[in-house]
PDB file of C-alpha atoms in Angstrom:
ATOM      1  CA  MET A   4     -18.406  -6.638   3.401  1.00  0.00           C
ATOM      2  CA  THR A   5     -22.079  -5.849   2.185  1.00  0.00           C
ATOM      3  CA  THR A   6     -22.036  -5.433  -1.702  1.00  0.00           C
ATOM      4  CA  LYS A   7     -24.534  -2.864  -3.253  1.00  0.00           C
ATOM      5  CA  PRO A   8     -25.381  -2.759  -6.709  1.00  0.00           C
ATOM      6  CA  ASN A   9     -24.073  -0.066  -9.124  1.00  0.00           C
ATOM      7  CA  ARG A  10     -20.941   0.645  -6.604  1.00  0.00           C
ATOM      8  CA  LEU A  11     -17.383   1.836  -7.397  1.00  0.00           C
ATOM      9  CA  ALA A  12     -14.268   0.731  -6.513  1.00  0.00           C
ATOM     10  CA  VAL A  13     -11.094   3.104  -6.589  1.00  0.00           C
ATOM     11  CA  ILE A  14      -7.701   1.482  -6.548  1.00  0.00           C
ATOM     12  CA  THR A  15      -4.527   3.089  -6.833  1.00  0.00           C
ATOM     13  CA  GLY A  16      -1.355   1.251  -7.953  1.00  0.00           C
ATOM     14  CA  PRO A  17      -3.678  -1.417  -9.620  1.00  0.00           C
ATOM     15  CA  THR A  18      -1.165  -2.798 -12.391  1.00  0.00           C
ATOM     16  CA  SER A  19       0.702  -5.574 -10.551  1.00  0.00           C
ATOM     17  CA  GLY A  20       1.011  -7.264  -7.061  1.00  0.00           C
ATOM     18  CA  ILE A  21      -1.460  -6.739  -4.561  1.00  0.00           C
ATOM     19  CA  GLY A  22      -2.981  -3.902  -6.263  1.00  0.00           C
ATOM     20  CA  TYR A  23      -3.756  -6.118  -9.366  1.00  0.00           C
ATOM     21  CA  ARG A  24      -5.466  -8.588  -7.057  1.00  0.00           C
ATOM     22  CA  TYR A  25      -7.877  -6.336  -5.531  1.00  0.00           C
ATOM     23  CA  THR A  26      -8.835  -5.332  -8.966  1.00  0.00           C
ATOM     24  CA  ILE A  27      -9.438  -8.964  -9.728  1.00  0.00           C
ATOM     25  CA  GLU A  28     -11.341  -9.836  -6.474  1.00  0.00           C
ATOM     26  CA  LEU A  29     -13.400  -6.767  -6.558  1.00  0.00           C
ATOM     27  CA  ALA A  30     -14.437  -7.211 -10.283  1.00  0.00           C
ATOM     28  CA  GLN A  31     -15.420 -10.398  -9.459  1.00  0.00           C
ATOM     29  CA  LYS A  32     -18.014  -9.072  -7.046  1.00  0.00           C
ATOM     30  CA  GLY A  33     -19.267  -7.096  -9.570  1.00  0.00           C
ATOM     31  CA  TYR A  34     -17.869  -3.728  -8.731  1.00  0.00           C
ATOM     32  CA  ASN A  35     -17.429  -1.081 -11.174  1.00  0.00           C
ATOM     33  CA  LEU A  36     -13.688   0.215 -11.018  1.00  0.00           C
ATOM     34  CA  LEU A  37     -11.736   3.480 -11.240  1.00  0.00           C
ATOM     35  CA  LEU A  38      -8.042   2.764 -11.601  1.00  0.00           C
ATOM     36  CA  VAL A  39      -5.142   5.177 -10.746  1.00  0.00           C
ATOM     37  CA  ALA A  40      -1.731   4.504 -12.185  1.00  0.00           C
ATOM     38  CA  ARG A  41       1.178   5.889 -14.230  1.00  0.00           C
ATOM     39  CA  ARG A  42       1.213   3.896 -17.140  1.00  0.00           C
ATOM     40  CA  GLU A  43      -1.760   4.335 -19.483  1.00  0.00           C
ATOM     41  CA  ASP A  44      -0.734   1.303 -21.883  1.00  0.00           C
ATOM     42  CA  ARG A  45      -1.148  -1.111 -18.882  1.00  0.00           C
ATOM     43  CA  LEU A  46      -4.258   0.824 -17.729  1.00  0.00           C
ATOM     44  CA  ILE A  47      -6.054   0.365 -21.226  1.00  0.00           C
ATOM     45  CA  LYS A  48      -5.290  -3.288 -21.332  1.00  0.00           C
ATOM     46  CA  MET A  49      -6.552  -3.688 -17.801  1.00  0.00           C
ATOM     47  CA  THR A  50      -9.579  -1.865 -18.379  1.00  0.00           C
ATOM     48  CA  GLN A  51     -10.568  -3.805 -21.577  1.00  0.00           C
ATOM     49  CA  SER A  52      -9.879  -7.102 -20.126  1.00  0.00           C
ATOM     50  CA  LEU A  53     -11.684  -6.463 -16.746  1.00  0.00           C
ATOM     51  CA  SER A  54     -14.771  -5.015 -18.294  1.00  0.00           C
ATOM     52  CA  GLU A  55     -15.149  -8.119 -20.880  1.00  0.00           C
ATOM     53  CA  ALA A  56     -14.533 -10.716 -18.348  1.00  0.00           C
ATOM     54  CA  ASN A  57     -16.767  -9.239 -15.666  1.00  0.00           C
ATOM     55  CA  ASN A  58     -19.389  -7.135 -17.170  1.00  0.00           C
ATOM     56  CA  ILE A  59     -18.578  -4.114 -15.487  1.00  0.00           C
ATOM     57  CA  GLU A  60     -17.624  -0.519 -16.120  1.00  0.00           C
ATOM     58  CA  VAL A  61     -13.977   0.224 -15.584  1.00  0.00           C
ATOM     59  CA  ASP A  62     -12.261   3.604 -16.203  1.00  0.00           C
ATOM     60  CA  TYR A  63      -8.876   4.996 -15.270  1.00  0.00           C
ATOM     61  CA  ILE A  64      -7.020   8.332 -14.298  1.00  0.00           C
ATOM     62  CA  VAL A  65      -3.314   8.534 -15.445  1.00  0.00           C
ATOM     63  CA  ALA A  66      -1.348  10.140 -12.605  1.00  0.00           C
ATOM     64  CA  ASP A  67       1.987   9.786 -11.036  1.00  0.00           C
ATOM     65  CA  LEU A  68       1.357   9.987  -7.205  1.00  0.00           C
ATOM     66  CA  SER A  69       4.842  11.024  -6.463  1.00  0.00           C
ATOM     67  CA  GLN A  70       3.794  14.311  -7.745  1.00  0.00           C
ATOM     68  CA  GLU A  71       1.786  16.694  -5.415  1.00  0.00           C
ATOM     69  CA  ASP A  72      -0.100  18.174  -8.460  1.00  0.00           C
ATOM     70  CA  GLU A  73      -0.768  14.984  -9.650  1.00  0.00           C
ATOM     71  CA  ILE A  74      -2.355  13.805  -6.581  1.00  0.00           C
ATOM     72  CA  LYS A  75      -4.312  16.981  -6.395  1.00  0.00           C
ATOM     73  CA  LYS A  76      -5.945  16.079  -9.780  1.00  0.00           C
ATOM     74  CA  VAL A  77      -6.947  12.764  -8.756  1.00  0.00           C
ATOM     75  CA  GLY A  78      -8.252  14.117  -5.534  1.00  0.00           C
ATOM     76  CA  TYR A  79     -10.363  16.834  -7.306  1.00  0.00           C
ATOM     77  CA  HIS A  80     -11.649  13.975  -9.609  1.00  0.00           C
ATOM     78  CA  LEU A  81     -12.643  11.735  -6.638  1.00  0.00           C
ATOM     79  CA  GLN A  82     -14.662  14.704  -4.821  1.00  0.00           C
ATOM     80  CA  LEU A  83     -16.912  14.750  -7.692  1.00  0.00           C
ATOM     81  CA  LEU A  84     -18.054  11.412  -7.367  1.00  0.00           C
ATOM     82  CA  ASN A  85     -20.782  10.398  -5.156  1.00  0.00           C
ATOM     83  CA  HIS A  86     -20.968   6.591  -5.376  1.00  0.00           C
ATOM     84  CA  VAL A  87     -17.634   5.185  -3.881  1.00  0.00           C
ATOM     85  CA  GLU A  88     -18.102   2.523  -1.877  1.00  0.00           C
ATOM     86  CA  ILE A  89     -14.402   1.298  -1.638  1.00  0.00           C
ATOM     87  CA  LEU A  90     -10.923   3.021  -1.910  1.00  0.00           C
ATOM     88  CA  VAL A  91      -7.812   0.648  -1.619  1.00  0.00           C
ATOM     89  CA  ASN A  92      -4.948   3.237  -1.203  1.00  0.00           C
ATOM     90  CA  ASN A  93      -2.328   0.721  -2.527  1.00  0.00           C
ATOM     91  CA  ALA A  94       0.346   2.553  -4.145  1.00  0.00           C
ATOM     92  CA  GLY A  95       3.502   2.404  -2.919  1.00  0.00           C
ATOM     93  CA  PHE A  96       7.363   2.072  -3.526  1.00  0.00           C
ATOM     94  CA  GLY A  97      10.643   1.063  -1.563  1.00  0.00           C
ATOM     95  CA  VAL A  98      14.057   2.433  -1.712  1.00  0.00           C
ATOM     96  CA  ALA A  99      17.048   0.272  -0.125  1.00  0.00           C
ATOM     97  CA  GLY A 100      19.563   2.680   1.862  1.00  0.00           C
ATOM     98  CA  PHE A 101      20.300   4.356   5.043  1.00  0.00           C
ATOM     99  CA  PHE A 102      18.829   7.688   5.911  1.00  0.00           C
ATOM    100  CA  LEU A 103      21.611   9.981   4.780  1.00  0.00           C
ATOM    101  CA  GLU A 104      22.063   7.681   1.881  1.00  0.00           C
ATOM    102  CA  VAL A 105      19.015   8.203  -0.310  1.00  0.00           C
ATOM    103  CA  SER A 106      18.406  11.456  -1.691  1.00  0.00           C
ATOM    104  CA  LEU A 107      15.931  14.065   0.328  1.00  0.00           C
ATOM    105  CA  GLU A 108      14.334  14.087  -3.324  1.00  0.00           C
ATOM    106  CA  GLU A 109      13.262  10.342  -3.260  1.00  0.00           C
ATOM    107  CA  GLN A 110      12.202  10.307   0.100  1.00  0.00           C
ATOM    108  CA  LEU A 111       9.654  13.056  -0.484  1.00  0.00           C
ATOM    109  CA  LYS A 112       8.462  11.392  -3.161  1.00  0.00           C
ATOM    110  CA  MET A 113       7.714   8.499  -1.033  1.00  0.00           C
ATOM    111  CA  ILE A 114       6.015  10.503   1.482  1.00  0.00           C
ATOM    112  CA  ASN A 115       3.837  11.684  -1.463  1.00  0.00           C
ATOM    113  CA  VAL A 116       3.019   8.239  -2.737  1.00  0.00           C
ATOM    114  CA  HIS A 117       2.481   6.548   0.554  1.00  0.00           C
ATOM    115  CA  LEU A 118       0.981   9.291   2.909  1.00  0.00           C
ATOM    116  CA  THR A 119      -0.109  12.550   0.989  1.00  0.00           C
ATOM    117  CA  SER A 120      -2.207  10.636  -1.355  1.00  0.00           C
ATOM    118  CA  THR A 121      -3.681   8.246   0.952  1.00  0.00           C
ATOM    119  CA  ILE A 122      -4.908  11.730   3.004  1.00  0.00           C
ATOM    120  CA  ARG A 123      -6.052  13.574   0.085  1.00  0.00           C
ATOM    121  CA  PHE A 124      -7.998  10.831  -1.508  1.00  0.00           C
ATOM    122  CA  SER A 125      -9.593   9.752   1.979  1.00  0.00           C
ATOM    123  CA  LYS A 126     -10.724  13.230   2.675  1.00  0.00           C
ATOM    124  CA  ALA A 127     -12.230  13.347  -0.976  1.00  0.00           C
ATOM    125  CA  VAL A 128     -14.291  10.379  -0.689  1.00  0.00           C
ATOM    126  CA  LEU A 129     -15.470  10.385   2.729  1.00  0.00           C
ATOM    127  CA  PRO A 130     -18.102  13.096   2.454  1.00  0.00           C
ATOM    128  CA  ALA A 131     -20.111  11.139   0.178  1.00  0.00           C
ATOM    129  CA  MET A 132     -19.444   7.875   2.124  1.00  0.00           C
ATOM    130  CA  ILE A 133     -20.813   9.577   5.244  1.00  0.00           C
ATOM    131  CA  LYS A 134     -23.986  10.775   3.382  1.00  0.00           C
ATOM    132  CA  GLN A 135     -24.722   7.422   2.173  1.00  0.00           C
ATOM    133  CA  LYS A 136     -23.883   6.046   5.610  1.00  0.00           C
ATOM    134  CA  HIS A 137     -21.764   3.194   4.095  1.00  0.00           C
ATOM    135  CA  GLY A 138     -17.983   2.899   2.790  1.00  0.00           C
ATOM    136  CA  TYR A 139     -14.538   1.357   3.298  1.00  0.00           C
ATOM    137  CA  ILE A 140     -10.965   2.796   2.764  1.00  0.00           C
ATOM    138  CA  VAL A 141      -8.365   0.210   2.541  1.00  0.00           C
ATOM    139  CA  ASN A 142      -4.901   1.755   3.548  1.00  0.00           C
ATOM    140  CA  MET A 143      -1.815  -0.223   2.521  1.00  0.00           C
ATOM    141  CA  ALA A 144       0.548  -0.199   5.741  1.00  0.00           C
ATOM    142  CA  SER A 145       3.351  -2.742   6.035  1.00  0.00           C
ATOM    143  CA  PHE A 146       4.567  -5.243   8.714  1.00  0.00           C
ATOM    144  CA  ALA A 147       7.683  -2.682   8.586  1.00  0.00           C
ATOM    145  CA  ALA A 148       5.656  -0.118  10.566  1.00  0.00           C
ATOM    146  CA  PHE A 149       5.653  -2.268  13.771  1.00  0.00           C
ATOM    147  CA  MET A 150       9.577  -2.186  13.930  1.00  0.00           C
ATOM    148  CA  GLU A 151      12.571   0.236  13.546  1.00  0.00           C
ATOM    149  CA  LEU A 152      14.343  -1.048  10.585  1.00  0.00           C
ATOM    150  CA  PRO A 153      17.545   0.614   9.692  1.00  0.00           C
ATOM    151  CA  GLY A 154      17.812   1.137   6.044  1.00  0.00           C
ATOM    152  CA  SER A 155      13.783   1.762   5.805  1.00  0.00           C
ATOM    153  CA  VAL A 156      13.537   4.888   7.896  1.00  0.00           C
ATOM    154  CA  ILE A 157      11.026   6.814   5.605  1.00  0.00           C
ATOM    155  CA  TYR A 158       9.318   3.588   4.175  1.00  0.00           C
ATOM    156  CA  SER A 159       8.952   2.702   7.922  1.00  0.00           C
ATOM    157  CA  THR A 160       7.852   5.812   9.017  1.00  0.00           C
ATOM    158  CA  THR A 161       5.089   6.514   6.369  1.00  0.00           C
ATOM    159  CA  LYS A 162       3.614   2.957   7.183  1.00  0.00           C
ATOM    160  CA  ALA A 163       3.531   3.515  10.533  1.00  0.00           C
ATOM    161  CA  ALA A 164       1.846   7.083  10.041  1.00  0.00           C
ATOM    162  CA  ILE A 165      -0.621   5.332   7.826  1.00  0.00           C
ATOM    163  CA  ILE A 166      -1.648   2.876  10.624  1.00  0.00           C
ATOM    164  CA  LYS A 167      -1.992   6.000  13.122  1.00  0.00           C
ATOM    165  CA  PHE A 168      -3.919   7.848  10.628  1.00  0.00           C
ATOM    166  CA  SER A 169      -6.294   4.866   9.890  1.00  0.00           C
ATOM    167  CA  GLN A 170      -6.914   4.056  13.381  1.00  0.00           C
ATOM    168  CA  THR A 171      -7.469   7.877  14.334  1.00  0.00           C
ATOM    169  CA  LEU A 172      -9.658   8.387  11.096  1.00  0.00           C
ATOM    170  CA  GLN A 173     -11.949   5.409  12.195  1.00  0.00           C
ATOM    171  CA  SER A 174     -12.696   6.498  15.753  1.00  0.00           C
ATOM    172  CA  GLU A 175     -14.067   9.848  13.845  1.00  0.00           C
ATOM    173  CA  VAL A 176     -16.192   8.199  11.394  1.00  0.00           C
ATOM    174  CA  SER A 177     -17.092   5.081  13.193  1.00  0.00           C
ATOM    175  CA  ASN A 178     -20.939   6.536  13.873  1.00  0.00           C
ATOM    176  CA  TYR A 179     -21.408   6.937  10.116  1.00  0.00           C
ATOM    177  CA  GLY A 180     -21.464   3.100   8.711  1.00  0.00           C
ATOM    178  CA  VAL A 181     -17.827   4.000   7.385  1.00  0.00           C
ATOM    179  CA  LYS A 182     -14.770   1.313   8.155  1.00  0.00           C
ATOM    180  CA  ILE A 183     -11.317   2.386   7.655  1.00  0.00           C
ATOM    181  CA  GLN A 184      -8.515  -0.644   7.346  1.00  0.00           C
ATOM    182  CA  ALA A 185      -4.823  -0.523   7.651  1.00  0.00           C
ATOM    183  CA  LEU A 186      -3.587  -3.726   5.816  1.00  0.00           C
ATOM    184  CA  SER A 187      -0.300  -4.849   7.169  1.00  0.00           C
ATOM    185  CA  PRO A 188       1.056  -7.825   5.060  1.00  0.00           C
ATOM    186  CA  GLY A 189       4.408  -9.261   5.654  1.00  0.00           C
ATOM    187  CA  PHE A 190       6.258 -10.986   3.167  1.00  0.00           C
ATOM    188  CA  THR A 191       4.572 -11.157   0.153  1.00  0.00           C
ATOM    189  CA  PRO A 192       5.574 -12.827  -3.519  1.00  0.00           C
ATOM    190  CA  THR A 193       5.205  -9.320  -5.424  1.00  0.00           C
ATOM    191  CA  ALA A 194       7.974  -7.768  -7.553  1.00  0.00           C
ATOM    192  CA  PHE A 195       8.460  -5.187  -4.908  1.00  0.00           C
ATOM    193  CA  HIS A 196      11.431  -6.909  -3.055  1.00  0.00           C
ATOM    194  CA  GLN A 197      13.043  -8.188  -6.156  1.00  0.00           C
ATOM    195  CA  SER A 198      12.874  -4.723  -7.818  1.00  0.00           C
ATOM    196  CA  ILE A 199      15.245  -3.566  -5.119  1.00  0.00           C
ATOM    197  CA  LYS A 200      18.783  -4.967  -5.789  1.00  0.00           C
ATOM    198  CA  ARG A 201      19.830  -4.764  -2.321  1.00  0.00           C
ATOM    199  CA  GLU A 202      16.613  -6.438  -1.035  1.00  0.00           C
ATOM    200  CA  ALA A 203      16.722  -9.426  -3.609  1.00  0.00           C
ATOM    201  CA  GLU A 204      19.406 -11.544  -2.193  1.00  0.00           C
ATOM    202  CA  PHE A 205      18.226 -11.486   1.430  1.00  0.00           C
ATOM    203  CA  VAL A 206      14.583 -11.917   0.270  1.00  0.00           C
ATOM    204  CA  ASP A 207      15.996 -15.131  -1.483  1.00  0.00           C
ATOM    205  CA  ARG A 208      17.014 -16.363   1.914  1.00  0.00           C
ATOM    206  CA  ILE A 209      13.422 -15.929   3.532  1.00  0.00           C
ATOM    207  CA  PRO A 210      11.965 -19.776   4.515  1.00  0.00           C
ATOM    208  CA  PRO A 211       8.804 -20.340   2.396  1.00  0.00           C
ATOM    209  CA  PHE A 212       6.576 -20.783   5.728  1.00  0.00           C
ATOM    210  CA  LEU A 213       7.216 -16.938   6.099  1.00  0.00           C
ATOM    211  CA  TRP A 214       5.459 -15.841   2.921  1.00  0.00           C
ATOM    212  CA  THR A 215       1.966 -15.126   2.407  1.00  0.00           C
ATOM    213  CA  SER A 216       0.287 -15.164  -1.262  1.00  0.00           C
ATOM    214  CA  ILE A 217      -1.160 -12.161  -2.629  1.00  0.00           C
ATOM    215  CA  GLU A 218      -4.760 -13.960  -2.855  1.00  0.00           C
ATOM    216  CA  LYS A 219      -4.684 -14.696   0.812  1.00  0.00           C
ATOM    217  CA  VAL A 220      -3.623 -11.214   1.645  1.00  0.00           C
ATOM    218  CA  VAL A 221      -6.340  -9.560  -0.598  1.00  0.00           C
ATOM    219  CA  GLN A 222      -9.149 -12.063   0.417  1.00  0.00           C
ATOM    220  CA  THR A 223      -8.180 -11.569   4.304  1.00  0.00           C
ATOM    221  CA  SER A 224      -8.619  -8.134   3.652  1.00  0.00           C
ATOM    222  CA  LEU A 225     -11.692  -7.982   1.918  1.00  0.00           C
ATOM    223  CA  SER A 226     -13.133 -10.442   4.489  1.00  0.00           C
ATOM    224  CA  ASN A 227     -12.359  -8.499   7.490  1.00  0.00           C
ATOM    225  CA  LEU A 228     -13.497  -5.021   6.302  1.00  0.00           C
ATOM    226  CA  ASP A 229     -16.751  -5.023   8.295  1.00  0.00           C
ATOM    227  CA  ASN A 230     -15.152  -6.396  11.797  1.00  0.00           C
ATOM    228  CA  ASN A 231     -14.002  -3.687  14.536  1.00  0.00           C
ATOM    229  CA  ASN A 232     -10.094  -4.146  14.187  1.00  0.00           C
ATOM    230  CA  VAL A 233      -8.577  -1.260  11.902  1.00  0.00           C
ATOM    231  CA  ILE A 234      -5.100  -3.430  11.639  1.00  0.00           C
ATOM    232  CA  CYS A 235      -5.457  -6.206   9.251  1.00  0.00           C
ATOM    233  CA  ILE A 236      -2.528  -8.620   9.555  1.00  0.00           C
ATOM    234  CA  PRO A 237      -3.056 -11.577   6.965  1.00  0.00           C
ATOM    235  CA  GLY A 238      -1.832 -15.245   7.874  1.00  0.00           C
ATOM    236  CA  VAL A 239      -1.303 -16.950  11.518  1.00  0.00           C
ATOM    237  CA  ILE A 240       2.553 -16.596  11.242  1.00  0.00           C
ATOM    238  CA  ASN A 241       2.317 -12.861  10.826  1.00  0.00           C
ATOM    239  CA  HIS A 242       0.011 -12.556  13.603  1.00  0.00           C
ATOM    240  CA  LEU A 243       2.594 -14.622  15.780  1.00  0.00           C
ATOM    241  CA  LEU A 244       5.601 -12.311  14.381  1.00  0.00           C
ATOM    242  CA  PHE A 245       3.294  -9.073  15.278  1.00  0.00           C
ATOM    243  CA  LEU A 246       3.101 -10.171  19.070  1.00  0.00           C
ATOM    244  CA  MET A 247       6.702 -11.405  19.249  1.00  0.00           C
ATOM    245  CA  SER A 248       7.745  -7.670  17.462  1.00  0.00           C
ATOM    246  CA  LYS A 249       6.688  -6.096  20.917  1.00  0.00           C
ATOM    247  CA  SER A 250       9.554  -7.808  22.580  1.00  0.00           C
ATOM    248  CA  SER A 251      12.498  -5.224  22.902  1.00  0.00           C
ATOM    249  CA  PHE A 252      14.582  -8.271  22.379  1.00  0.00           C
ATOM    250  CA  LEU A 253      13.238  -9.223  18.971  1.00  0.00           C
ATOM    251  CA  SER A 254      13.297  -5.589  18.267  1.00  0.00           C
ATOM    252  CA  ARG A 255      16.603  -5.052  18.647  1.00  0.00           C
ATOM    253  CA  LEU A 256      17.591  -8.252  16.985  1.00  0.00           C
ATOM    254  CA  MET A 257      15.644  -7.274  13.787  1.00  0.00           C
ATOM    255  CA  GLN A 258      17.507  -4.105  13.908  1.00  0.00           C
ATOM    256  CA  ASN A 259      20.748  -5.682  14.272  1.00  0.00           C
ATOM    257  CA  ILE A 260      20.173  -7.890  10.986  1.00  0.00           C
ATOM    258  CA  ALA A 261      18.730  -4.918   9.165  1.00  0.00           C
ATOM    259  CA  VAL A 262      22.174  -3.024   9.990  1.00  0.00           C
ATOM    260  CA  LYS A 263      24.160  -5.942   8.903  1.00  0.00           C
ATOM    261  CA  ARG A 264      22.204  -6.509   5.560  1.00  0.00           C
ATOM    262  CA  GLN A 265      22.761  -3.123   4.750  1.00  0.00           C
ATOM    263  CA  LYS A 266      26.613  -3.060   5.511  1.00  0.00           C
ATOM    264  CA  GLU A 267      27.003  -6.509   3.572  1.00  0.00           C
ATOM    265  CA  GLN A 268      25.305  -4.876   0.635  1.00  0.00           C
ATOM    266  CA  VAL A 269      27.220  -1.565   0.439  1.00  0.00           C
ATOM    267  CA  VAL A 270      30.125  -0.108   2.127  1.00  0.00           C
ATOM    268  CA  PRO A 271      29.735   3.812   1.306  1.00  0.00           C
ATOM    269  CA  GLU A 272      32.969   6.025   1.578  1.00  0.00           C
ATOM    270  CA  SER A 273      30.721   8.595   2.907  1.00  0.00           C
ATOM    271  CA  VAL A 274      27.324   9.691   3.719  1.00  0.00           C
ATOM    272  CA  VAL A 275      26.786  11.628   0.727  1.00  0.00           C
ATOM    273  CA  PRO A 276      23.421  10.946  -1.068  1.00  0.00           C
ATOM    274  CA  ASN A 277      23.799   8.361  -3.630  1.00  0.00           C
ATOM    275  CA  GLN A 278      21.881   9.153  -6.643  1.00  0.00           C
ATOM    276  CA  ASN A 279      21.790   5.985  -8.228  1.00  0.00           C
ATOM    277  CA  LEU A 280      20.394   3.636  -5.451  1.00  0.00           C
ATOM    278  CA  GLN A 281      17.945   1.105  -6.775  1.00  0.00           C
ATOM    279  CA  LYS A 282      14.523   1.719  -6.094  1.00  0.00           C
ATOM    280  CA  THR A 283      11.278   0.118  -6.983  1.00  0.00           C
ATOM    281  CA  GLU A 284       8.655   1.123  -9.635  1.00  0.00           C
ATOM    282  CA  VAL A 285       6.131   3.217  -8.321  1.00  0.00           C
ATOM    283  CA  ILE A 286       3.317   0.635  -7.841  1.00  0.00           C
ATOM    284  CA  ALA A 287       0.872   3.349  -9.403  1.00  0.00           C
ATOM    285  CA  GLU A 288       2.402   2.760 -12.962  1.00  0.00           C
TER     286      GLU A 288
END
């Protein structure tokens, strides 16, 4: 990754987990930051601490990316900028439950946060990147994109769509000095899993060697921005799992494990949407 002076990095979902680590890494590299999240109190604290510690300019936009009008507001603001070097589309959340269990409203919100915001923000910054013949867009995918996991229908679907969007977009902008990355981390120790009640017990049984630290995930992402591989999978173990996921046997095994996990944790009397399902906080807080 080549760094130019007075460049700007835009990060959605920056207040925790992977998004927060991106703010730390990019601030230390001297990037000015524009942070997009829901909770202004957290944004104010981050703005002050990051600017003081790194002698950079930090600004923020308060927005709930589950709402399409809020996405449009942010997209319009990004269109007015002409010096965005890095866009990190990191915001996301998860909901545990079978497709007919989860309310349609929650599923559409997930599509907005994961996919609609990614597409609109990418479209907003690309013209300036193409004009300056330089820029990076990091789209947050997931290892779930490579598997058909019951209980995660919309999550897996949106993440798979992000990968295909990133790959196809790269084929269109490759001649303009713009790099697109679909970051696909495996198990990463953030509040994401623990905040989903049904996921917490399952996550506690995952062996330590399957986890990749937040620091390694972000450092791997940034160090691979200039290569020609759109999909970025941090960690050797995750690479091996990715290769194994192409096996039909392993795919069926993972599906069976997912179904068993869901049935162990909830026994619905019907498939009527459950409005009380536990979900994560939207990472764009």
